[in-house]
């Protein structure tokens, strides 16, 4: 009896344990099924499904008006699944490799190596031509497929190349905005997935899944395509030996920058020599260097704007003060000479600025003293990055303050000893022009989704106030006199108030100044009393002064830009510099013209249309049809300006009547010329 009871108890214990186990197992299965089912299903799918990535389209890069500067177009990439290739047999793999090598113009052994590599998927060649992709589809090679891809193109060729940069074969940004805004531009890849067995072979009647890619955002720049084109047009002339007063000389390099003084918005950054980002591999590495941001140079007399700004802000000079220039300034046993032999004699301080008289500016620097001078150097942003959105920005070079002597102060006052970048100098000059506030250079305007929604907008960013508004206003008036009756007369624009400063700096090589070779420059802004645009031109390696070769460049870009921006001439502005320049140096007043729309016309038709509008042409590309033009239809420019035509193959189309796009008279200029006592220049 006792044994029977014991046996029954043992059975009950075993039964209870089994029941507890089954309940626990049921609970666990419920938790797994209900809570973790989707998660575990995804893991299983990852083992069973294998996907081919589908590249997203990289976002566009646009100018401030929404004109496309960089875009992505659909392309295709050929890939192989090595497990499927091996399943078809080695003989078939070699036949496929040989045929693919012919279609793709590749080495057969290299194709075979890729097709049989021990990987889940292998790309054979990216971004192939449509006809190549179709041949591969028709051939139906075992284990070989075609997937969607995208290709980056720059429809304007080399326009703004140093700003845009370029991308690598895998679509990653390598330089310029393509690099700095890669995160916003790149988007997210999608995939095309099929079900595979444990042996890596696609299952018969396998299920397929498609995850669409998310295209990248658009980056809209502050760059204006027209102003950029005006600047690059003049650089093209310089680099081809056609620059005004260059007499066939070709500089080593040159750059032109344009900025909106009140906001810090960058309107153009043009650098020569340049490259085409569509084929950047075909150009030497040095052509891809953005010298406007990455190179430092001794600015010479353009830096005198900073010396004058500090002197006016501290009230240590009066523009009517007298100064006698004997031809040099003696300091610490050394002589800082004036560029004019024998000096300028007796002058006012305003005439010192107009004549760019070195001894006069040395006197300003000595009055300012070292501590104050260095204060303004740092306040204007020299010796530090401006923060412009470009990789590799240089900081420039400032002489060590603790070791600087009065002689160093003297040479720094006239733009020697220290080295600055073009973007630093233009940013500082804009602070003088806009009322005394240093603005951060702004290159990106906004980030926009593919659907057109702005997700990030960039507003003008004030860095600090550098000089008083009174000092700024007075200096603008003085710099305007440099253009009307000083060394900047070759940049004079009839009917417009232009302020500026010339610069000529000797080139330092191996620690010594090179004789007879200069960095010629000119910086200007207009209108002087309400600046809408500031320009800096730097030409490296020419045997001429800045007032001779850089002023005409800025004059041409400035005039076309003001017309394009619809800045009206000022009826109170002078129509001729004092004293006037010879006609062959400064051309007579011309009547502005509006650029005709010639896109779609043949080159012959476009040439006739533009010549009738009294405009010159420059072509880029090959073909007989005009695919694009800069400046664009209806843009106002000066008679005789150059229109850049992009040529290609296609069908000519009828353009709007020329009378709809240009006019022969400008009422603003005509009103000025009709005023009493006004005479066209050279008359």
XYZ file of C-alpha atoms in Angstrom:
683
model
C 0.000 0.000 0.000
C 2.763 2.393 0.886
C 4.604 1.621 -2.301
C 1.474 2.298 -4.335
C 1.008 5.699 -2.704
C 4.661 6.555 -3.312
C 4.336 5.538 -6.939
C 1.251 7.710 -7.391
C 3.007 10.674 -5.798
C 5.994 10.239 -8.120
C 3.678 10.147 -11.123
C 1.975 13.325 -9.917
C 5.323 15.070 -9.499
C 6.405 14.079 -13.004
C 3.021 15.159 -14.371
C 3.235 18.539 -12.624
C 6.741 19.115 -13.868
C 5.683 18.269 -17.439
C 2.650 20.513 -17.067
C 4.798 23.386 -15.805
C 7.243 22.838 -18.674
C 4.451 22.788 -21.254
C 2.894 25.931 -19.788
C 6.266 27.697 -19.791
C 6.917 26.550 -23.366
C 3.479 27.748 -24.443
C 4.023 31.117 -22.801
C 7.453 31.396 -24.403
C 6.094 30.473 -27.835
C 3.365 33.070 -27.400
C 5.881 35.744 -26.483
C 8.075 34.822 -29.422
C 5.154 34.733 -31.830
C 3.399 37.855 -30.654
C 6.222 40.078 -29.507
C 9.205 38.977 -31.584
C 7.550 37.493 -34.624
C 8.202 40.394 -36.965
C 11.754 40.811 -35.717
C 12.624 37.131 -36.201
C 10.861 37.076 -39.545
C 13.071 39.934 -40.712
C 16.164 38.028 -39.605
C 14.975 34.979 -41.532
C 14.317 37.124 -44.583
C 17.834 38.522 -44.351
C 19.131 34.971 -44.678
C 16.757 34.017 -47.471
C 16.648 37.282 -49.423
C 19.628 38.837 -51.090
C 19.421 42.243 -52.634
C 21.092 44.310 -55.306
C 21.407 47.941 -54.139
C 19.551 50.557 -56.181
C 21.467 53.834 -56.101
C 19.503 56.987 -55.270
C 19.752 60.026 -57.469
C 22.057 62.556 -55.909
C 20.358 65.880 -55.230
C 20.778 68.826 -57.582
C 23.022 71.777 -56.923
C 21.382 75.002 -58.083
C 22.241 78.667 -58.242
C 20.274 81.275 -56.304
C 17.565 81.441 -58.981
C 17.091 77.667 -59.173
C 19.170 77.116 -62.325
C 20.723 73.640 -62.228
C 24.510 73.572 -61.880
C 24.857 69.855 -61.074
C 22.374 67.017 -61.509
C 22.106 63.241 -61.670
C 20.633 61.282 -64.558
C 19.582 57.640 -64.719
C 22.291 55.114 -65.517
C 22.733 51.353 -65.183
C 25.321 49.085 -63.605
C 26.107 45.457 -64.466
C 26.654 43.037 -61.586
C 27.220 39.310 -61.020
C 26.107 36.843 -58.333
C 29.192 34.559 -58.205
C 27.292 31.586 -56.663
C 24.934 31.515 -59.654
C 27.792 31.962 -62.081
C 29.662 28.996 -60.555
C 26.521 26.839 -60.618
C 26.325 27.299 -64.402
C 29.793 25.779 -64.708
C 33.268 27.114 -65.353
C 33.015 26.745 -69.122
C 29.855 28.856 -69.211
C 31.444 31.409 -66.878
C 34.409 31.822 -69.222
C 32.132 32.213 -72.252
C 30.084 34.818 -70.400
C 33.227 36.645 -69.301
C 34.546 36.747 -72.866
C 31.288 38.097 -74.247
C 30.940 40.658 -71.445
C 34.513 41.818 -71.988
C 33.702 42.597 -75.623
C 30.492 44.469 -74.763
C 32.046 46.453 -71.894
C 35.476 46.935 -73.477
C 37.195 45.313 -70.497
C 39.896 42.727 -69.962
C 38.424 39.187 -70.147
C 40.464 37.820 -67.228
C 39.428 40.737 -65.028
C 35.756 40.155 -65.841
C 36.097 36.429 -65.099
C 37.815 37.174 -61.790
C 34.964 39.461 -60.736
C 32.274 36.972 -61.814
C 33.737 34.093 -59.800
C 34.911 35.998 -56.730
C 33.900 34.579 -53.325
C 31.383 37.311 -52.547
C 27.601 37.460 -52.473
C 27.489 40.103 -55.213
C 30.137 41.766 -57.338
C 29.887 44.857 -59.562
C 31.496 44.295 -62.942
C 31.192 47.822 -64.343
C 29.284 50.877 -63.159
C 27.407 53.465 -65.206
C 27.395 51.635 -68.520
C 25.858 52.948 -71.742
C 22.169 52.107 -72.431
C 23.052 50.083 -75.535
C 25.537 48.016 -73.507
C 22.894 47.323 -70.870
C 20.424 46.194 -73.523
C 22.935 43.807 -75.093
C 23.578 42.226 -71.683
C 19.838 41.838 -71.027
C 19.343 40.203 -74.420
C 22.262 37.790 -73.827
C 20.815 36.669 -70.450
C 24.144 35.534 -69.002
C 23.705 33.175 -66.001
C 24.250 35.027 -62.732
C 24.624 38.417 -64.428
C 22.123 41.251 -64.025
C 21.531 44.980 -64.502
C 20.558 47.354 -61.700
C 19.548 51.003 -61.575
C 22.277 53.581 -60.993
C 22.774 57.295 -61.523
C 25.433 59.428 -63.183
C 26.488 62.916 -62.122
C 26.631 65.559 -64.814
C 27.427 69.267 -64.823
C 25.366 70.795 -67.654
C 27.361 74.049 -67.748
C 30.739 72.360 -68.099
C 33.454 74.212 -66.220
C 31.134 76.952 -64.906
C 31.710 77.324 -61.140
C 33.792 74.133 -61.174
C 35.814 75.068 -58.088
C 32.648 75.809 -56.128
C 30.768 72.675 -57.180
C 33.648 70.196 -56.984
C 32.939 66.669 -58.265
C 32.030 63.132 -57.206
C 33.817 59.777 -57.401
C 32.755 56.653 -59.270
C 30.604 55.557 -56.325
C 28.811 58.898 -56.185
C 30.617 60.216 -53.106
C 31.495 63.926 -52.977
C 35.216 64.550 -53.277
C 35.633 68.323 -53.502
C 33.685 71.569 -53.310
C 30.021 71.656 -52.323
C 29.742 68.047 -53.468
C 32.040 67.217 -50.547
C 30.919 69.699 -47.886
C 27.197 68.942 -48.420
C 27.561 65.250 -49.275
C 25.283 64.222 -46.403
C 22.341 66.236 -47.758
C 22.995 65.410 -51.417
C 23.569 61.656 -51.260
C 20.094 60.320 -50.339
C 19.419 56.708 -49.249
C 19.918 53.615 -51.412
C 17.067 51.238 -52.167
C 17.312 47.579 -53.220
C 15.869 44.850 -55.416
C 15.761 41.569 -53.443
C 15.154 37.943 -54.478
C 14.790 34.755 -52.390
C 17.835 32.468 -52.295
C 18.464 29.009 -50.912
C 21.164 28.027 -48.402
C 23.517 27.220 -51.312
C 23.387 30.840 -52.512
C 21.301 29.967 -55.593
C 18.130 31.862 -56.443
C 15.045 29.721 -55.776
C 12.751 28.826 -58.691
C 9.737 31.136 -58.799
C 11.461 33.158 -56.090
C 9.598 36.013 -54.459
C 10.947 39.491 -55.143
C 10.912 42.650 -53.025
C 11.672 46.220 -54.148
C 12.664 49.002 -51.792
C 12.724 52.312 -53.724
C 15.666 54.658 -53.081
C 15.209 58.081 -51.476
C 16.758 60.738 -53.667
C 19.026 63.362 -52.165
C 18.072 66.917 -51.272
C 18.791 69.914 -53.471
C 21.460 72.361 -52.341
C 20.669 75.879 -53.542
C 23.671 78.213 -53.556
C 24.006 81.980 -53.296
C 26.018 81.847 -56.540
C 24.384 83.660 -59.447
C 24.968 81.808 -62.714
C 25.054 84.987 -64.793
C 27.546 86.857 -62.602
C 29.655 83.698 -62.400
C 29.642 83.564 -66.194
C 30.650 87.235 -66.498
C 33.647 86.567 -64.246
C 34.698 83.385 -66.036
C 34.382 85.098 -69.408
C 36.977 87.673 -68.368
C 39.243 84.993 -66.919
C 39.051 83.113 -70.215
C 40.239 86.255 -71.975
C 43.117 86.670 -69.528
C 44.260 83.063 -69.831
C 44.123 83.230 -73.633
C 46.254 86.385 -73.746
C 43.345 88.620 -74.758
C 43.147 90.661 -71.555
C 43.048 94.447 -71.861
C 46.571 95.930 -71.772
C 48.056 92.417 -71.397
C 49.695 92.522 -74.836
C 49.463 88.773 -75.174
C 50.876 88.022 -71.711
C 49.314 85.027 -69.968
C 49.266 84.962 -66.151
C 50.023 81.869 -64.113
C 46.616 82.076 -62.475
C 43.798 84.500 -61.764
C 40.642 84.696 -59.719
C 37.555 86.887 -59.507
C 35.219 86.925 -56.518
C 31.857 88.674 -56.160
C 30.013 89.268 -52.889
C 26.929 91.111 -51.707
C 28.413 93.450 -49.061
C 25.381 93.806 -46.799
C 24.631 90.082 -46.473
C 27.937 88.340 -47.175
C 26.293 86.252 -49.919
C 28.859 84.941 -52.410
C 27.656 85.740 -55.934
C 30.611 84.276 -57.821
C 33.948 82.553 -57.281
C 35.857 82.113 -60.529
C 39.364 80.694 -60.757
C 41.722 80.046 -63.667
C 43.117 77.708 -64.784
C 39.978 75.665 -64.392
C 38.652 72.188 -65.209
C 35.485 70.420 -66.308
C 34.020 68.388 -63.424
C 32.418 66.044 -65.977
C 35.939 64.820 -66.826
C 38.004 65.996 -63.864
C 40.432 63.072 -64.227
C 41.643 64.513 -67.523
C 43.001 67.687 -65.888
C 46.187 68.267 -63.844
C 45.649 68.316 -60.089
C 46.764 71.953 -59.824
C 43.818 73.130 -61.969
C 41.431 71.848 -59.294
C 42.906 74.056 -56.567
C 40.562 76.844 -55.505
C 43.173 79.584 -55.181
C 40.542 82.147 -54.148
C 40.097 80.259 -50.881
C 43.156 78.038 -50.497
C 46.033 80.336 -51.525
C 47.511 83.253 -49.575
C 49.406 86.146 -51.175
C 50.838 89.540 -50.251
C 47.955 91.842 -51.213
C 49.923 95.025 -51.816
C 48.016 98.294 -52.025
C 44.497 96.812 -51.855
C 45.309 96.196 -48.188
C 45.674 99.961 -47.684
C 41.881 99.970 -47.355
C 42.352 98.272 -43.972
C 45.053 100.698 -42.851
C 42.826 103.626 -43.801
C 39.819 102.074 -42.057
C 41.691 101.810 -38.768
C 43.069 105.342 -39.059
C 39.623 106.810 -39.751
C 37.952 104.776 -37.016
C 40.508 106.013 -34.461
C 40.246 109.591 -35.795
C 44.014 109.865 -36.188
C 43.861 111.269 -39.721
C 41.797 113.922 -41.424
C 41.365 113.668 -45.181
C 42.315 117.336 -45.505
C 45.548 116.882 -43.519
C 48.644 117.874 -45.452
C 51.406 115.371 -46.179
C 54.643 115.888 -48.124
C 55.930 112.901 -50.059
C 59.619 113.227 -50.833
C 59.715 109.798 -52.478
C 60.454 107.669 -49.416
C 59.780 107.275 -45.711
C 62.809 106.758 -43.468
C 62.343 104.348 -40.590
C 64.904 102.416 -38.499
C 67.598 103.227 -41.020
C 65.607 101.840 -43.948
C 63.634 103.589 -46.674
C 60.127 102.636 -47.731
C 59.928 104.086 -51.226
C 56.993 105.496 -53.134
C 56.145 103.859 -56.448
C 56.550 107.254 -58.133
C 60.164 108.326 -58.545
C 60.752 111.533 -56.602
C 57.448 111.193 -54.776
C 54.164 113.060 -55.112
C 55.206 116.182 -53.230
C 52.608 118.039 -51.190
C 49.272 116.202 -50.898
C 46.209 115.974 -48.727
C 45.503 112.620 -47.108
C 42.713 112.058 -49.619
C 45.221 112.533 -52.425
C 47.520 110.064 -50.629
C 44.775 107.464 -51.033
C 44.001 108.467 -54.626
C 47.688 108.192 -55.566
C 48.263 105.049 -53.453
C 51.252 106.845 -51.965
C 53.311 104.408 -49.860
C 54.954 106.988 -47.533
C 51.536 108.454 -46.729
C 50.164 105.078 -45.665
C 53.315 104.351 -43.668
C 52.600 107.566 -41.779
C 49.036 106.364 -41.108
C 50.355 103.063 -39.782
C 52.849 104.791 -37.492
C 50.117 107.023 -36.096
C 47.873 103.999 -35.569
C 50.644 102.158 -33.666
C 51.207 98.430 -33.422
C 48.564 97.483 -30.843
C 45.757 99.229 -32.693
C 46.983 97.947 -36.053
C 46.888 94.339 -34.851
C 43.488 94.938 -33.291
C 42.066 95.830 -36.707
C 43.917 92.947 -38.388
C 42.138 90.503 -36.104
C 38.815 92.364 -36.130
C 38.706 92.283 -39.941
C 39.346 88.521 -39.834
C 42.930 88.241 -41.050
C 44.986 85.333 -39.753
C 41.846 83.225 -39.316
C 39.409 81.353 -41.510
C 36.358 83.225 -42.743
C 34.224 80.111 -42.325
C 33.206 79.915 -45.981
C 31.836 76.480 -46.784
C 34.832 75.237 -48.771
C 37.324 72.594 -47.700
C 40.976 73.526 -47.324
C 40.497 77.225 -46.560
C 43.827 78.862 -45.717
C 44.266 81.155 -42.714
C 46.932 83.400 -44.238
C 50.082 84.589 -42.486
C 50.449 87.404 -39.971
C 53.800 88.638 -38.674
C 54.363 87.750 -35.015
C 53.086 90.709 -33.009
C 55.642 90.247 -30.225
C 58.531 90.443 -32.683
C 57.115 93.085 -35.034
C 59.124 96.333 -35.267
C 58.171 99.761 -36.552
C 59.660 98.732 -39.891
C 57.348 95.695 -39.973
C 54.438 97.992 -39.130
C 55.470 100.246 -42.008
C 55.547 97.405 -44.564
C 52.322 95.893 -43.244
C 50.618 99.276 -43.662
C 51.200 99.119 -47.416
C 50.194 95.461 -47.830
C 53.522 93.686 -47.533
C 54.897 91.186 -44.962
C 51.481 89.653 -44.204
C 49.720 87.208 -46.523
C 45.955 87.013 -46.963
C 43.542 84.941 -49.022
C 41.319 86.604 -51.637
C 38.177 85.607 -49.725
C 39.584 87.179 -46.529
C 40.352 90.439 -48.286
C 36.993 90.726 -50.054
C 35.139 89.915 -46.827
C 37.064 92.657 -45.020
C 36.445 95.202 -47.799
C 32.727 94.386 -47.688
C 32.777 95.310 -43.993
C 34.137 98.732 -44.964
C 31.493 99.067 -47.699
C 28.417 97.999 -45.719
C 28.711 100.387 -42.782
C 31.431 98.673 -40.761
C 30.048 95.173 -40.009
C 32.005 92.013 -40.805
C 29.714 89.376 -42.343
C 30.412 85.668 -42.654
C 30.727 84.671 -46.333
C 27.590 82.706 -47.220
C 27.789 80.164 -50.022
C 24.685 78.007 -49.398
C 21.246 79.646 -49.525
C 19.011 76.729 -48.544
C 18.512 72.952 -48.561
C 15.386 71.753 -50.377
C 13.776 68.288 -50.406
C 13.016 66.506 -53.715
C 9.415 67.594 -53.176
C 10.402 71.263 -53.063
C 10.149 71.892 -49.316
C 12.906 73.989 -47.769
C 14.253 72.077 -44.754
C 17.150 74.365 -43.936
C 17.529 78.066 -44.775
C 20.705 80.021 -44.137
C 20.406 83.636 -43.078
C 23.111 86.339 -43.212
C 25.395 85.970 -40.223
C 26.941 89.027 -38.603
C 30.358 88.340 -37.091
C 31.160 91.672 -35.412
C 31.216 95.416 -35.896
C 34.711 96.460 -36.922
C 34.553 100.215 -37.578
C 31.949 102.904 -37.022
C 29.354 103.754 -39.638
C 30.826 107.254 -39.909
C 34.303 105.880 -40.659
C 32.768 103.522 -43.205
C 30.849 106.309 -44.968
C 33.906 108.559 -45.157
C 36.131 105.785 -46.495
C 33.588 104.883 -49.176
C 33.700 108.491 -50.381
C 37.497 108.466 -50.418
C 37.642 105.132 -52.287
C 35.162 106.492 -54.821
C 37.614 109.303 -55.538
C 40.279 106.651 -56.279
C 38.154 105.548 -59.239
C 37.055 108.999 -60.382
C 40.442 110.708 -60.194
C 43.039 108.256 -58.839
C 44.839 105.044 -59.753
C 41.552 103.197 -60.359
C 40.326 105.300 -63.268
C 40.403 102.370 -65.679
C 37.523 100.876 -63.691
C 35.389 104.016 -64.019
C 31.796 103.407 -65.148
C 29.871 106.344 -66.611
C 26.744 107.020 -64.592
C 27.690 104.696 -61.718
C 29.382 105.474 -58.420
C 32.213 102.940 -58.119
C 34.639 102.819 -55.188
C 37.801 100.797 -55.267
C 41.511 100.369 -54.708
C 44.288 99.089 -56.929
C 47.035 96.765 -55.765
C 50.393 95.630 -57.094
C 52.510 93.241 -55.058
C 55.869 91.725 -55.894
C 56.022 87.942 -55.976
C 58.073 86.204 -53.313
C 60.051 83.206 -54.514
C 62.733 81.366 -52.514
C 62.558 84.078 -49.865
C 63.238 86.936 -52.301
C 61.083 89.341 -54.301
C 61.047 88.630 -58.034
C 61.818 91.700 -60.116
C 59.432 92.638 -62.926
C 56.728 90.118 -62.010
C 53.700 91.064 -59.941
C 50.409 90.036 -58.437
C 48.092 92.663 -59.928
C 44.759 93.210 -58.230
C 41.797 95.517 -57.908
C 38.907 95.497 -55.449
C 35.762 97.584 -55.956
C 32.146 97.929 -54.907
C 29.167 99.768 -56.365
C 27.180 101.871 -55.964
C 29.585 103.483 -53.516
C 26.806 104.962 -51.380
C 24.620 101.818 -51.357
C 26.730 98.842 -52.469
C 24.950 95.953 -54.166
C 28.051 94.064 -55.275
C 31.754 93.962 -54.429
C 34.367 92.467 -56.755
C 37.983 91.407 -56.287
C 40.246 90.449 -59.175
C 43.682 88.950 -58.470
C 46.039 88.212 -61.388
C 49.209 86.299 -60.528
C 52.376 86.501 -62.594
C 52.142 89.527 -64.885
C 54.625 92.316 -65.667
C 51.975 95.022 -65.194
C 50.397 97.015 -62.372
C 46.956 96.334 -60.950
C 45.561 99.616 -62.219
C 46.547 98.652 -65.762
C 45.374 95.034 -66.083
C 43.008 94.293 -63.185
C 40.878 97.459 -63.373
C 39.522 96.752 -66.887
C 38.580 93.227 -65.817
C 36.581 94.487 -62.839
C 35.107 97.265 -64.969
C 33.700 94.762 -67.452
C 32.313 92.353 -64.849
C 30.957 95.195 -62.730
C 29.090 96.865 -65.575
C 27.471 93.658 -66.830
C 26.576 92.672 -63.267
C 24.987 96.027 -62.415
C 22.957 95.940 -65.611
C 21.912 92.343 -64.948
C 20.958 93.201 -61.342
C 18.881 96.097 -62.686
C 20.844 98.696 -60.729
C 19.940 102.005 -62.350
C 22.590 104.622 -63.155
C 22.781 107.611 -60.823
C 21.951 110.938 -62.460
C 24.362 112.629 -60.031
C 27.278 110.322 -60.866
C 30.065 111.625 -63.129
C 30.311 110.480 -66.726
C 34.085 110.799 -67.000
C 37.070 110.429 -64.681
C 39.253 113.422 -63.848
C 41.535 113.821 -65.689
C 39.944 111.817 -68.525
C 41.741 108.765 -69.839
C 42.523 108.494 -73.563
C 39.784 106.983 -75.713
C 41.907 103.941 -76.512
C 42.189 103.174 -72.791
C 38.693 104.092 -71.687
C 35.945 103.526 -74.287
C 33.130 106.012 -74.942
C 29.736 105.584 -73.304
C 27.808 102.774 -74.991
C 24.090 102.196 -75.132
C 23.140 99.041 -73.206
C 21.508 96.118 -74.980
C 19.306 93.242 -73.879
C 20.643 89.796 -74.739
C 18.478 87.983 -77.344
C 17.274 84.448 -76.621
C 19.094 82.170 -79.107
C 18.763 78.715 -77.530
C 17.649 76.252 -80.188
C 19.036 78.268 -83.072
C 21.878 77.118 -85.269
C 25.262 78.693 -84.609
C 24.966 80.686 -87.821
C 21.526 82.029 -86.878
C 22.622 82.827 -83.325
C 25.705 84.660 -84.587
C 23.579 86.820 -86.872
C 21.092 87.559 -84.081
C 23.765 88.506 -81.541
C 25.779 90.597 -83.992
C 22.623 92.525 -84.853
C 22.245 93.209 -81.123
C 25.873 94.447 -81.170
C 27.123 91.604 -78.984
C 30.102 89.327 -79.418
C 30.076 85.542 -79.052
C 32.267 82.898 -77.481
C 31.498 79.195 -77.975
C 32.079 76.103 -75.894
C 31.564 72.517 -77.018
C 31.042 71.152 -80.508
C 27.969 70.927 -82.678
C 25.829 73.204 -84.768
C 22.947 74.002 -82.398
C 22.901 76.321 -79.370
C 21.908 74.251 -76.314
C 22.360 76.992 -73.716
C 23.615 80.551 -73.388
C 25.120 82.862 -70.759
C 23.942 85.574 -70.163
C 20.405 84.382 -70.752
C 17.639 85.905 -72.780
C 16.449 89.335 -71.588
C 19.559 90.006 -69.443
C 20.767 93.613 -69.786
C 24.447 94.064 -70.642
C 26.716 96.615 -72.311
C 26.972 96.799 -76.089
C 29.942 94.760 -77.250
C 29.703 92.331 -74.335
C 30.389 88.655 -74.986
C 27.697 85.983 -74.883
C 28.876 82.424 -74.175
C 27.114 79.799 -76.308
C 27.109 76.090 -75.420
C 26.966 74.048 -78.617
C 25.803 70.500 -79.252
C 23.912 68.285 -81.640
C 20.160 68.550 -81.960
C 17.419 70.171 -83.945
C 17.173 73.915 -84.331
C 13.991 75.494 -83.041
C 12.403 78.843 -83.603
C 13.418 81.471 -81.058
C 11.245 84.401 -79.960
C 11.391 87.447 -82.166
C 14.483 89.476 -81.433
C 12.425 92.592 -80.868
C 10.925 90.873 -77.829
C 14.317 90.511 -76.183
C 16.441 93.569 -76.848
C 16.176 97.305 -77.202
C 18.346 99.979 -78.723
C 17.891 102.698 -76.118
C 18.204 102.931 -72.358
C 16.130 105.784 -70.879
C 18.340 106.037 -67.790
C 21.523 106.602 -69.802
C 19.721 108.867 -72.231
C 18.409 110.967 -69.330
C 21.910 111.375 -67.965
C 23.392 112.320 -71.319
C 20.701 114.956 -71.831
C 21.555 116.852 -68.646
C 23.178 120.279 -69.095
C 26.939 120.112 -69.291
C 27.027 116.318 -69.708
C 29.157 115.000 -72.532
C 29.951 111.422 -73.498
C 33.413 110.319 -72.476
C 36.104 111.115 -75.018
C 34.097 113.868 -76.696
